[in-house]
Coordinates of C-alpha atoms in Angstrom, one line a residue:
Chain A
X1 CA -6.9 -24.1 -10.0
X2 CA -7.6 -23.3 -6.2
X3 CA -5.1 -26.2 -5.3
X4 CA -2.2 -25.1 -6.7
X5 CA -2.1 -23.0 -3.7
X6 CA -2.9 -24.3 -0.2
X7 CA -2.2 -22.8 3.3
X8 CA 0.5 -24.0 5.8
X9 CA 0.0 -21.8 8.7
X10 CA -1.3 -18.8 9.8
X11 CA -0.1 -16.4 12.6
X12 CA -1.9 -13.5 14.2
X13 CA 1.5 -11.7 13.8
X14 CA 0.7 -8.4 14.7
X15 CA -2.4 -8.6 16.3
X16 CA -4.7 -5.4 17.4
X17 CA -2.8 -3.6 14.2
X18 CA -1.7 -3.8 10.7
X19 CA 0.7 -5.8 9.0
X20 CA 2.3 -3.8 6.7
X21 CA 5.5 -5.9 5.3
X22 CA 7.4 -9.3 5.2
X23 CA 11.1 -9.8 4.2
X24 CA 12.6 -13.1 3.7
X25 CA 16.5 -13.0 5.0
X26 CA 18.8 -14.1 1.8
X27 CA 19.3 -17.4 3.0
X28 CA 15.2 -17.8 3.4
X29 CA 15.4 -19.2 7.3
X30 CA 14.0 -16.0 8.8
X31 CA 11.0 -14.0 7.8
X32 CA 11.0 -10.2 9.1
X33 CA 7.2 -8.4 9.8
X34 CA 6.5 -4.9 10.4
X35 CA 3.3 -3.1 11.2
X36 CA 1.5 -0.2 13.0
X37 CA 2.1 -1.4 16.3
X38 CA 5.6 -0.3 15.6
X39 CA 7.9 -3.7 16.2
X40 CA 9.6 -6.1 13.5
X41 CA 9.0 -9.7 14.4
X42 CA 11.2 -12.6 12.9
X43 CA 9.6 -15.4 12.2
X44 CA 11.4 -19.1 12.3
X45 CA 10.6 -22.4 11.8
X46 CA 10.3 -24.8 14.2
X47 CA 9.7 -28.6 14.0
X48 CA 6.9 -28.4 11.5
X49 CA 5.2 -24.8 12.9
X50 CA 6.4 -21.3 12.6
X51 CA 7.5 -19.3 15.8
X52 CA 8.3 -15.8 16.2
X53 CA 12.3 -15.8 17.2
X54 CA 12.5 -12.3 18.4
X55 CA 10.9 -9.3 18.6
X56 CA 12.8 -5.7 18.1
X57 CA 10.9 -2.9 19.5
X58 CA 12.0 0.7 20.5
X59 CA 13.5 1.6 17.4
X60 CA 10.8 3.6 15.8
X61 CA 8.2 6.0 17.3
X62 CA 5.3 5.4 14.5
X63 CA 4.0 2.3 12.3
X64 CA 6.8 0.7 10.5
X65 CA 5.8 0.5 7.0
X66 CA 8.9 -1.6 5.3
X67 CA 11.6 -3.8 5.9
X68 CA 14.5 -4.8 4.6
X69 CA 17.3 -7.4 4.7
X70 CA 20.8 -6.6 3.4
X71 CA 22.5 -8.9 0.5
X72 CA 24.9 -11.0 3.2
X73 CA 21.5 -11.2 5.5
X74 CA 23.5 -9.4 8.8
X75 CA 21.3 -6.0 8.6
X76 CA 18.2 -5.3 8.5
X77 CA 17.4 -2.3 7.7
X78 CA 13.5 -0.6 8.8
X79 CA 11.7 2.4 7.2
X80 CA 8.8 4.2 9.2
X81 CA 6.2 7.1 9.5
X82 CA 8.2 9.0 12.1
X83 CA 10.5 9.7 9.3
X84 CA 13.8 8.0 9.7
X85 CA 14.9 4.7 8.7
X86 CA 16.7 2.4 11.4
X87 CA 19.6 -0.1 10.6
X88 CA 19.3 -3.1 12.9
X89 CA 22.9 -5.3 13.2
X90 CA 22.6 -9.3 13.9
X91 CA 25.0 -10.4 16.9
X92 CA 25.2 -13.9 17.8
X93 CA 21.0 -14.7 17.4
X94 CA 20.5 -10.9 19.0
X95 CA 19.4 -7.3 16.7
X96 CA 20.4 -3.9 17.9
X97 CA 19.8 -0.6 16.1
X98 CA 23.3 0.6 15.6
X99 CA 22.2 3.6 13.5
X100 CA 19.1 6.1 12.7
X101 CA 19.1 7.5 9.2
X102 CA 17.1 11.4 9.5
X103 CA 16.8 13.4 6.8
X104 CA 13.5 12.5 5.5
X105 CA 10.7 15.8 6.0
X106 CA 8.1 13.0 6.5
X107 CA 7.0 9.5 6.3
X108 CA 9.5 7.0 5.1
X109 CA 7.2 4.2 2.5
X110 CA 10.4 2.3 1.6
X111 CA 13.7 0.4 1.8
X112 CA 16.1 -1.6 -0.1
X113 CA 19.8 -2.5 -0.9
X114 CA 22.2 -2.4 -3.5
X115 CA 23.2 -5.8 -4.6
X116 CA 26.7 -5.5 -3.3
X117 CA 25.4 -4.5 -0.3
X118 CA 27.2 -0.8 -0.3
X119 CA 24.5 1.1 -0.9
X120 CA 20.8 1.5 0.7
X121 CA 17.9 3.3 -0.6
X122 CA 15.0 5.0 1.0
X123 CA 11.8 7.1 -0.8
X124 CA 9.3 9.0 1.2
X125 CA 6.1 11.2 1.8
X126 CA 8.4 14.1 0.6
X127 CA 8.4 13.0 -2.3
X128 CA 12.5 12.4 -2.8
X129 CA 14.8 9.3 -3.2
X130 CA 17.8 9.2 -0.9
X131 CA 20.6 6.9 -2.0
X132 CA 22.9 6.4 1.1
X133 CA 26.2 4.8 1.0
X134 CA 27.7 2.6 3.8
X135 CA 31.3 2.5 4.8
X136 CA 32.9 -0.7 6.5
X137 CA 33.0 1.3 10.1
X138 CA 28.8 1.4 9.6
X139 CA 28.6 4.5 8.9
X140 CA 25.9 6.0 6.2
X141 CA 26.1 9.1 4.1
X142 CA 23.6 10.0 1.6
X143 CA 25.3 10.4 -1.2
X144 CA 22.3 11.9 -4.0
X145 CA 18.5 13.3 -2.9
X146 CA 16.2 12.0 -6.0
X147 CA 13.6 14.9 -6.6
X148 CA 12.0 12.9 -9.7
X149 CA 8.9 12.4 -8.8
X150 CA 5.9 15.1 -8.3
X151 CA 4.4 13.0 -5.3
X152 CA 4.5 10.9 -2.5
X153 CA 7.1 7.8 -3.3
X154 CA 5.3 4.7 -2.5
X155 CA 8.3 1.8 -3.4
X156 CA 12.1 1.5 -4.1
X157 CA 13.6 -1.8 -5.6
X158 CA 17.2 -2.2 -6.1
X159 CA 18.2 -4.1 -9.7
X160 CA 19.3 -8.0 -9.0
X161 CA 22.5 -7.7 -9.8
X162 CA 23.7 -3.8 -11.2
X163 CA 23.6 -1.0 -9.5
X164 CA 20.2 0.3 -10.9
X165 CA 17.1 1.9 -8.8
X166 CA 13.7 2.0 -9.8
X167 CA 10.8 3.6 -7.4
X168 CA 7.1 3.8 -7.3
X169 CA 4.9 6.7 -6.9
X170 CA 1.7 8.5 -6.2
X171 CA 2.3 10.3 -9.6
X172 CA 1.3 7.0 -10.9
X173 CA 5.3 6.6 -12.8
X174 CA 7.9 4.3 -12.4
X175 CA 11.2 5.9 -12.6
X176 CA 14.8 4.0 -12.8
X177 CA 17.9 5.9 -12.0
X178 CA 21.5 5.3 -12.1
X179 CA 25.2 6.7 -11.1
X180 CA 26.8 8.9 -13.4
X181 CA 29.8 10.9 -12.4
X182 CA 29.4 10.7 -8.8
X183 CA 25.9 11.7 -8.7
X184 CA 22.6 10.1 -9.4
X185 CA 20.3 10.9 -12.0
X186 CA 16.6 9.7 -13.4
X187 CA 17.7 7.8 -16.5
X188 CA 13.9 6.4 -17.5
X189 CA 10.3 7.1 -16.7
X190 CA 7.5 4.7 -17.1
X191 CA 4.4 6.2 -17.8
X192 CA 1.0 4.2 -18.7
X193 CA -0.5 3.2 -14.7
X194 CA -3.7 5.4 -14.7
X195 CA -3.5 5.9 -10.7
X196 CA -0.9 5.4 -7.5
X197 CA 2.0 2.8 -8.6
X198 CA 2.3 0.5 -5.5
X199 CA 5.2 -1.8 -6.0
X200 CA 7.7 -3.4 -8.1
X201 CA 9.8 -6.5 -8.6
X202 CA 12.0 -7.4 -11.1
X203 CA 12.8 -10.8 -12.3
X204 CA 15.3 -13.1 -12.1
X205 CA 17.6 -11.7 -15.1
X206 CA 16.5 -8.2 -14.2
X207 CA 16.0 -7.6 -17.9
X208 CA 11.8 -7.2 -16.8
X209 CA 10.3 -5.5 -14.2
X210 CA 6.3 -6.0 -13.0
X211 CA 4.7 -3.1 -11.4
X212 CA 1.2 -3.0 -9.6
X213 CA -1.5 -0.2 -9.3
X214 CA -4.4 1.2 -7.6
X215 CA -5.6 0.7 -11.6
X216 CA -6.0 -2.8 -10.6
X217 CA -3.5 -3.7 -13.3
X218 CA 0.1 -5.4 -13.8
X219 CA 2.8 -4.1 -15.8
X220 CA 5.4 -5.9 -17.0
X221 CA 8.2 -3.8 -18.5
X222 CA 11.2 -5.0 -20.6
X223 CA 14.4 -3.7 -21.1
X224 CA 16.0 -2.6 -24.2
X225 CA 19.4 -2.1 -24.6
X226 CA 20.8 0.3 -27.1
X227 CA 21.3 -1.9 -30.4
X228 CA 18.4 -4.1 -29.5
X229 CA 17.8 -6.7 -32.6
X230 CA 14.1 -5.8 -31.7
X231 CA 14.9 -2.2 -33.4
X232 CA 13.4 -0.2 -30.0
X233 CA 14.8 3.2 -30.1
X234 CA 17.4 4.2 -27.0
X235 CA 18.3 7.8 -26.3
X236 CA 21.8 7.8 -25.6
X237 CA 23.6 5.0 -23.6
X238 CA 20.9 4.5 -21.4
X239 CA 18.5 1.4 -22.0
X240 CA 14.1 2.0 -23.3
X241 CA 11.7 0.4 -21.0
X242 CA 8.2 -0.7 -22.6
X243 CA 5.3 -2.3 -21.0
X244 CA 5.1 -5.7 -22.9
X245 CA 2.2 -6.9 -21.1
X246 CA -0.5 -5.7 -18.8
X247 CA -2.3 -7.9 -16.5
X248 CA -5.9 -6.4 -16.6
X249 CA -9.3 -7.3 -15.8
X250 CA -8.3 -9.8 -12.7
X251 CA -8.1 -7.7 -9.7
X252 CA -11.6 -5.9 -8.8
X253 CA -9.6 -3.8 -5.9
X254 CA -6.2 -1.8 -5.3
X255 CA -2.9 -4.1 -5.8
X256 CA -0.6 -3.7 -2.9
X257 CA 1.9 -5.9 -3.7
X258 CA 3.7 -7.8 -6.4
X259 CA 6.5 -10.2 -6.1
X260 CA 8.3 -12.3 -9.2
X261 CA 9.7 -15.5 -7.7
X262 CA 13.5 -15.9 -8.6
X263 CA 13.0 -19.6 -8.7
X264 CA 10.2 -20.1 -10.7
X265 CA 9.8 -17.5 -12.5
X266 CA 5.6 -17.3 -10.7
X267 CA 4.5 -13.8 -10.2
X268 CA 2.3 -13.2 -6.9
X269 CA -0.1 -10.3 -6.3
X270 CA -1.6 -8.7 -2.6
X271 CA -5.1 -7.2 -3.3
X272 CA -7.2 -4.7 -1.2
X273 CA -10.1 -7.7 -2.2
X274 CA -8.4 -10.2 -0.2
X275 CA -7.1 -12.4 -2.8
X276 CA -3.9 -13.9 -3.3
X277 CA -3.2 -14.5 -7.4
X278 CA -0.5 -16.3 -8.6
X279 CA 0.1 -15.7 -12.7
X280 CA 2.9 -17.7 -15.0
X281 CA 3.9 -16.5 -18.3
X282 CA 2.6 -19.3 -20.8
X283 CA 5.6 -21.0 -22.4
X284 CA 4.6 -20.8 -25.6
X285 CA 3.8 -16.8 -26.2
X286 CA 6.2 -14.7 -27.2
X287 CA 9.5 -13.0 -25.3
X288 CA 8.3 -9.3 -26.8
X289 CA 4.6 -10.1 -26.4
X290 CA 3.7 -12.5 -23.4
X291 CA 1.0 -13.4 -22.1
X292 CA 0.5 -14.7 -18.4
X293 CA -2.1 -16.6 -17.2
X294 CA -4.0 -17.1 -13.6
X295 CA -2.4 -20.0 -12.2
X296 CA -3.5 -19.5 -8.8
X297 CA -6.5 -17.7 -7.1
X298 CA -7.1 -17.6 -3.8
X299 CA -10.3 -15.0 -2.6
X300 CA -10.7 -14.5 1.1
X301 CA -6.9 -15.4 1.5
X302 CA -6.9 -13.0 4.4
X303 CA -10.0 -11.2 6.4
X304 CA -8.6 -7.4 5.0
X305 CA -6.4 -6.0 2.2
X306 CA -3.5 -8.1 1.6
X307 CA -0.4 -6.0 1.5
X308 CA 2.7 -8.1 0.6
X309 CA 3.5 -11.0 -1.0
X310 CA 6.8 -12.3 -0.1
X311 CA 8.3 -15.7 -2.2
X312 CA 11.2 -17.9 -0.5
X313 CA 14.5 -16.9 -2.0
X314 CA 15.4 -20.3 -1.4
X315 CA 12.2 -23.2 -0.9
X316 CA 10.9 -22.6 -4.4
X317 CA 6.6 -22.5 -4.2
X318 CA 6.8 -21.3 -0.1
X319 CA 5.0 -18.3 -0.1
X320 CA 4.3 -15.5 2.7
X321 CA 1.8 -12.6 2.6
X322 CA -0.2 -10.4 5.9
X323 CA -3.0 -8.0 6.1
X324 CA -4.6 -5.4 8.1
X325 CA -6.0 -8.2 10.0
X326 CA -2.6 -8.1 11.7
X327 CA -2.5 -11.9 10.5
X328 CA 0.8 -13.8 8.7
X329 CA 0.3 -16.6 6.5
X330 CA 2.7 -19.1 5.3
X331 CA 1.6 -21.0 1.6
X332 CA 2.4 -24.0 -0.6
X333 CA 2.0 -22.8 -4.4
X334 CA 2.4 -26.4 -6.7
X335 CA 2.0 -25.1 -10.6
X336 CA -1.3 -26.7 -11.8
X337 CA -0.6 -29.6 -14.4
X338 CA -0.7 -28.0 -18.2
X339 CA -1.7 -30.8 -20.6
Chain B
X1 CA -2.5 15.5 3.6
X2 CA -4.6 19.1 3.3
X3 CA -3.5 22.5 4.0
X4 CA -3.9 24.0 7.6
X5 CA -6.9 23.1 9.9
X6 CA -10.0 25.2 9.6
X7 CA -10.8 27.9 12.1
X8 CA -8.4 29.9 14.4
X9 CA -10.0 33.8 13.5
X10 CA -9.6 32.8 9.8
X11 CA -12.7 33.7 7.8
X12 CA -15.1 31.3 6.9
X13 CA -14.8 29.8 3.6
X14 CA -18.5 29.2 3.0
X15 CA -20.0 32.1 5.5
X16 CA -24.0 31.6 4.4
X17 CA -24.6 27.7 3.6
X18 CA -27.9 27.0 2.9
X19 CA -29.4 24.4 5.9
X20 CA -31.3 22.1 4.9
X21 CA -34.2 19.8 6.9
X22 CA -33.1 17.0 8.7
X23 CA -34.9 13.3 8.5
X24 CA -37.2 11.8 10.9
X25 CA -35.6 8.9 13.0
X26 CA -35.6 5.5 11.3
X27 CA -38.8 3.7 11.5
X28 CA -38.1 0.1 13.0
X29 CA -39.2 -2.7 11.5
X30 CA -41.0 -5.6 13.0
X31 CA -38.5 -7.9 11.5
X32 CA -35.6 -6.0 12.9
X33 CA -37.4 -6.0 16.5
X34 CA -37.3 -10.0 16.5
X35 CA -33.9 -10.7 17.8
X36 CA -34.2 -13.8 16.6
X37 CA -33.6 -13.3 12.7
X38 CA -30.3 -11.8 11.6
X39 CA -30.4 -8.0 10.2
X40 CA -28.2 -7.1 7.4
X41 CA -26.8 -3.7 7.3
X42 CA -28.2 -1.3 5.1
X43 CA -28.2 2.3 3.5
X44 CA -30.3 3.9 5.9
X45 CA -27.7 2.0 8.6
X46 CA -24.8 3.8 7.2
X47 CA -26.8 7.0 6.7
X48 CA -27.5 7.4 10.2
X49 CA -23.9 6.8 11.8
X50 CA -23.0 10.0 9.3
X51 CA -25.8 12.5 8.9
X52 CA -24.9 14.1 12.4
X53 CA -21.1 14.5 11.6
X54 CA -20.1 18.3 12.5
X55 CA -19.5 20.5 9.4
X56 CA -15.7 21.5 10.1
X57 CA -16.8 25.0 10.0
X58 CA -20.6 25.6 11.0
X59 CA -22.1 24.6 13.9
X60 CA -24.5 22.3 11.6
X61 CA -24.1 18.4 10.7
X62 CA -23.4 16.8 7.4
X63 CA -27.3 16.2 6.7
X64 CA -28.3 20.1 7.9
X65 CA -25.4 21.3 5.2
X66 CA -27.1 18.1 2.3
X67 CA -23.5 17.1 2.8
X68 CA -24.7 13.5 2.8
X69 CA -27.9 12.3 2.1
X70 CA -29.1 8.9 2.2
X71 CA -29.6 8.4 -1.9
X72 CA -25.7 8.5 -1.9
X73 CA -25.2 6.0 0.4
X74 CA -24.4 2.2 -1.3
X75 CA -24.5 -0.9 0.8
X76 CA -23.5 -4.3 0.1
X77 CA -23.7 -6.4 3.1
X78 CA -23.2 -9.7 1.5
X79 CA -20.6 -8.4 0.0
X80 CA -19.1 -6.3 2.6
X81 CA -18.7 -3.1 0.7
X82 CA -20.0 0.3 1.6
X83 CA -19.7 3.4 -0.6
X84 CA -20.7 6.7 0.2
X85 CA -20.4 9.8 -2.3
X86 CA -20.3 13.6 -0.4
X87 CA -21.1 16.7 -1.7
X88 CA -18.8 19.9 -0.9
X89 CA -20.6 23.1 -0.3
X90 CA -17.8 25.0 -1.2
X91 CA -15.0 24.5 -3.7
X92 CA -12.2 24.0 -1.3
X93 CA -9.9 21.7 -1.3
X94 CA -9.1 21.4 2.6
X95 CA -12.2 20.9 3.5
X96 CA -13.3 18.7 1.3
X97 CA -10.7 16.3 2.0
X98 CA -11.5 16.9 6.0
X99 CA -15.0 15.9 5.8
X100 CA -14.6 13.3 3.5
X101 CA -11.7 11.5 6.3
X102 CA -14.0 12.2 8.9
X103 CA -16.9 10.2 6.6
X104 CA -14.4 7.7 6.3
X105 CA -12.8 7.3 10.5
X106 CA -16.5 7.4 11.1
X107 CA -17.3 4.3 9.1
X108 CA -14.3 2.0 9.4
X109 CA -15.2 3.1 13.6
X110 CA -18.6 2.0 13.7
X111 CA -18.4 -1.1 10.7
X112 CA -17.2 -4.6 11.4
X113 CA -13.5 -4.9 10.0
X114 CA -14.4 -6.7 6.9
X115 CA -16.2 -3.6 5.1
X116 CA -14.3 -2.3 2.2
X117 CA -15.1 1.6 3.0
X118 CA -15.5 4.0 -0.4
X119 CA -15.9 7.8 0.1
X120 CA -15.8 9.9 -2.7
X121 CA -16.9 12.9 -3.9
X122 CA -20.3 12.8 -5.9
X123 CA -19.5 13.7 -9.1
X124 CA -19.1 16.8 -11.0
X125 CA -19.3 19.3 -8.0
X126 CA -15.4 19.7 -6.8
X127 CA -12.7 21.5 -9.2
X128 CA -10.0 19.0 -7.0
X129 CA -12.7 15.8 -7.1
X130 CA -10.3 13.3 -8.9
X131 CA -7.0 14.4 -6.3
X132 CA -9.2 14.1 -3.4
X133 CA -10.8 11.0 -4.0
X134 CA -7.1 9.7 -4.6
X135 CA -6.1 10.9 -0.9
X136 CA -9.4 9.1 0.5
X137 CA -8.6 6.5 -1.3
X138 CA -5.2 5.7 -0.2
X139 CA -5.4 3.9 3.0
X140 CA -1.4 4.6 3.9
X141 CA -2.1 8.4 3.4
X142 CA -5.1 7.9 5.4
X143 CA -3.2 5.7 8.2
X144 CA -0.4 8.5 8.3
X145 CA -2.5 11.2 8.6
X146 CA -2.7 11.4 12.2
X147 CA -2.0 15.2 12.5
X148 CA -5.5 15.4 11.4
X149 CA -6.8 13.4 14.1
X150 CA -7.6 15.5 16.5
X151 CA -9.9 17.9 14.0
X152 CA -11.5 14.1 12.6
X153 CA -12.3 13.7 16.2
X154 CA -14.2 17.1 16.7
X155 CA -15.8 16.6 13.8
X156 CA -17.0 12.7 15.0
X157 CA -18.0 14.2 18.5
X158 CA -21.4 14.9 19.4
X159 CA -22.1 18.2 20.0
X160 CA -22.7 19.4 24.0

């Protein structure tokens, strides 16, 4: 099992600080870091080693705790502690911050876009969602302030392919929200973490959604639409989510990060143990009652906490992930052989 | 992360603490005197880079206050884990949270990088144990809670 996943290269990316967060760019060619020493580096490859191709600085006054690329890959966008959340615009192989989004009372945990690119999402220590929309001239307005949650928001995630926000939080919920008459409103909560919900990824259909905890478990939720055949009880219009499966008893420490693979369908977690797992739904369990199995375990993948695990949108198996160490690292994951 | 910092004319939350005795200096060993054989870390290690912490609000350390004491402190060298479990003299929220970060910046200061660092609050003496052992626990909270550096650092330094 510890072959399936083997290191390429590692990188002291941010060294003397944390590494808080990787992004691959949509067309999986550049991989964007932030940390506590306040820059985003992008990482390229060259010839068979991976360089960093720029580094932008001076856009944020405290650590930078997420990044984010936009759906046609020409923004970036950056959330941080001193409260805003910067949007950095390619030209030619150069980034600029063309605009500072304030509004936040304090630290800003997270980023993400819309699908079609239109509309941006940050969540913060002040416990609100902000959904933001962007013109063609650049230019953002926050259209809805999401005050869902009873604590800190750790994690906003943007559906694959609707216009559907979910969000993580220190109230231990996952809560999904949605446009409705010009305004946004909290459409489902997910209750059953026992502590601080982390992160979240969806799949490739969108239809399931994983979420990790400092209760050292994995949820995976599943959509139900009204008129399911499964018979699961919608209010309204407005799809159920259940947990179908929790992933417990393999993590001994906090789970940081979570990321389902769009290729492969391989679901990756970033411990506070140092290990790197790698779980795949076993192809003969059922859709309404999976179960996933270890496919991959890597301990002492890093020297600290792992906090992200990043998959290639395009290279299928090419997996990223950093640490407090301040270190990058760049992984093969081949699925072991099932007999 | 906690309410405003202690002191500043307000009254004392906990104005007659009972003081307890301190402990005599470590006794070295004659194994830890030959340089040549490696010493692991242990509890009475981790005690002593705590036990003279300032109290936020006396002029007393976290030993004179039974604060800490060296049966609540855990060790795993091997393993590189260190937990340590605090006891509150008062029932206050704030404070509880302040020592317990300055426990914590004290540790992850003085340890080598690989320690996994545990503070919590021993069990069954706080009202608010379970929500602050969540804030201590959460390393971004911790990281982002630099407006209480500078009382974490008056707390850490020794007194003149």
């Amino acid at each position: 099992m510890k072959d399936s996943l083997s290191l390429l290269a590692r990188i002291a990316a941010h060294p003397d600080s944390r590494c808080w967060f990787l992004a691959w760019d949509p067309s999986g060619t550049l991989l964007a870091s932030c940390g506590g020493d306040r820059s985003i580096r992008l990482w390229g490859k060259e010839g068979s080693g991976w360089v960093c191709k720029s580094v932008l600085g001076e856009g944020h006054q405290r650590t930078i705790r997420k990044v984010a690329w936009s759906p046609c890959g020409s923004y970036l966008a950056s959330a941080s502690f001193d409260a805003t959340t910067c949007i950095w615009k390619k030209s030619q192989d150069e980034f600029e911050c063309v605009t500072t989004l304030e509004g936040h009372e304090n630290e800003v945990k997270s980023v993400s876009w819309a699908p079609s690119g239109s509309l941006l999402a940050t969540c913060s220590r002040d416990k609100s969602v902000w959904v933001w929309e962007v013109d063609e001239e650049d230019e953002y307005e926050c259209v809805s302030v999401l005050n869902a949650h009873t604590q800190d928001v750790k994690h906003v995630v943007w559906h694959p392919n609707q216009e559907l926000l979910a969000s993580a939080s220190y109230d231990d919920t996952v809560k999904l929200y949605r446009e409705e008459e010009d305004d946004w409103v909290c459409c489902a909560t997910l209750e059953g973490h026992e502590s601080t919900v982390w992160s979240l990824a969806f799949d490739q259909s969108g239809e399931r959604l994983a979420s990790c905890s400092d209760d050292k478990t994995v949820r995976i939720w599943h959509q139900y639409k009204p008129g399911n055949e499964e018979g699961m009880v919608c209010s309204g219009a407005d799809p159920s989510w259940k947990c179908i499966c929790t992933l417990s008893g393999f993590h001994t420490r906090t789970i940081y990060d979570v990321a389902w693979c769009r290729l492969t369908g391989a679901l990756a977690t970033a411990c506070g143990d140092d290990a790197i797992r790698i779980f795949e739904e076993e192809p003969l369990s059922s859709p309404q009652q999976p179960t996933f199995a270890l496919t991959a375990h890597m301990p002492r993948a890093h020297s600290q906490d792992v906090n992200c695990v990043a998959w290639n949108p395009k290279e299928p198996g090419l997996l990223a992930s950093c640490s407090d160490d301040g270190e990058l690292a760049f992984w093969k994951y081949q699925r072991p052989e099932v007999c | 992360m906690v309410g405003p910092a202690p002191g500043g004319g307000s009254p004392l939350e906990n104005a007659n603490p009972l003081i307890y005795r301190r402990s005599g200096e470590r006794p070295v060993t004659a194994r830890e005197e030959d340089d040549e054989l490696p010493d692991s870390i242990d509890d009475r290690e981790i005690f002593d880079l705590i036990r003279s912490i300032n109290d936020p609000e006396h002029p007393l350390t976290l030993e004179e206050l039974n604060v800490v004491e060296q049966v609540r402190v855990k060790v795993n060298d091997a393993e590189s884990t260190v937990v340590v479990e605090f006891t509150p003299t008062i029932p206050h929220c704030s404070m509880a949270t302040l020592i317990g970060l300055s426990i914590k910046v004290k540790l992850i200061r003085s340890l080598p990088e690989r320690f996994k660092v545990d503070v919590h609050i021993t069990p069954g003496t706080q009202a608010s144990e379970h929500a602050v052992n969540k804030q201590l626990a959460d390393k971004e909270r911790v990281a982002a809670a630099s407006h209480l550096l500078e009382v974490v650092n008056q707390c850490l330094s020794a007194r003149s």
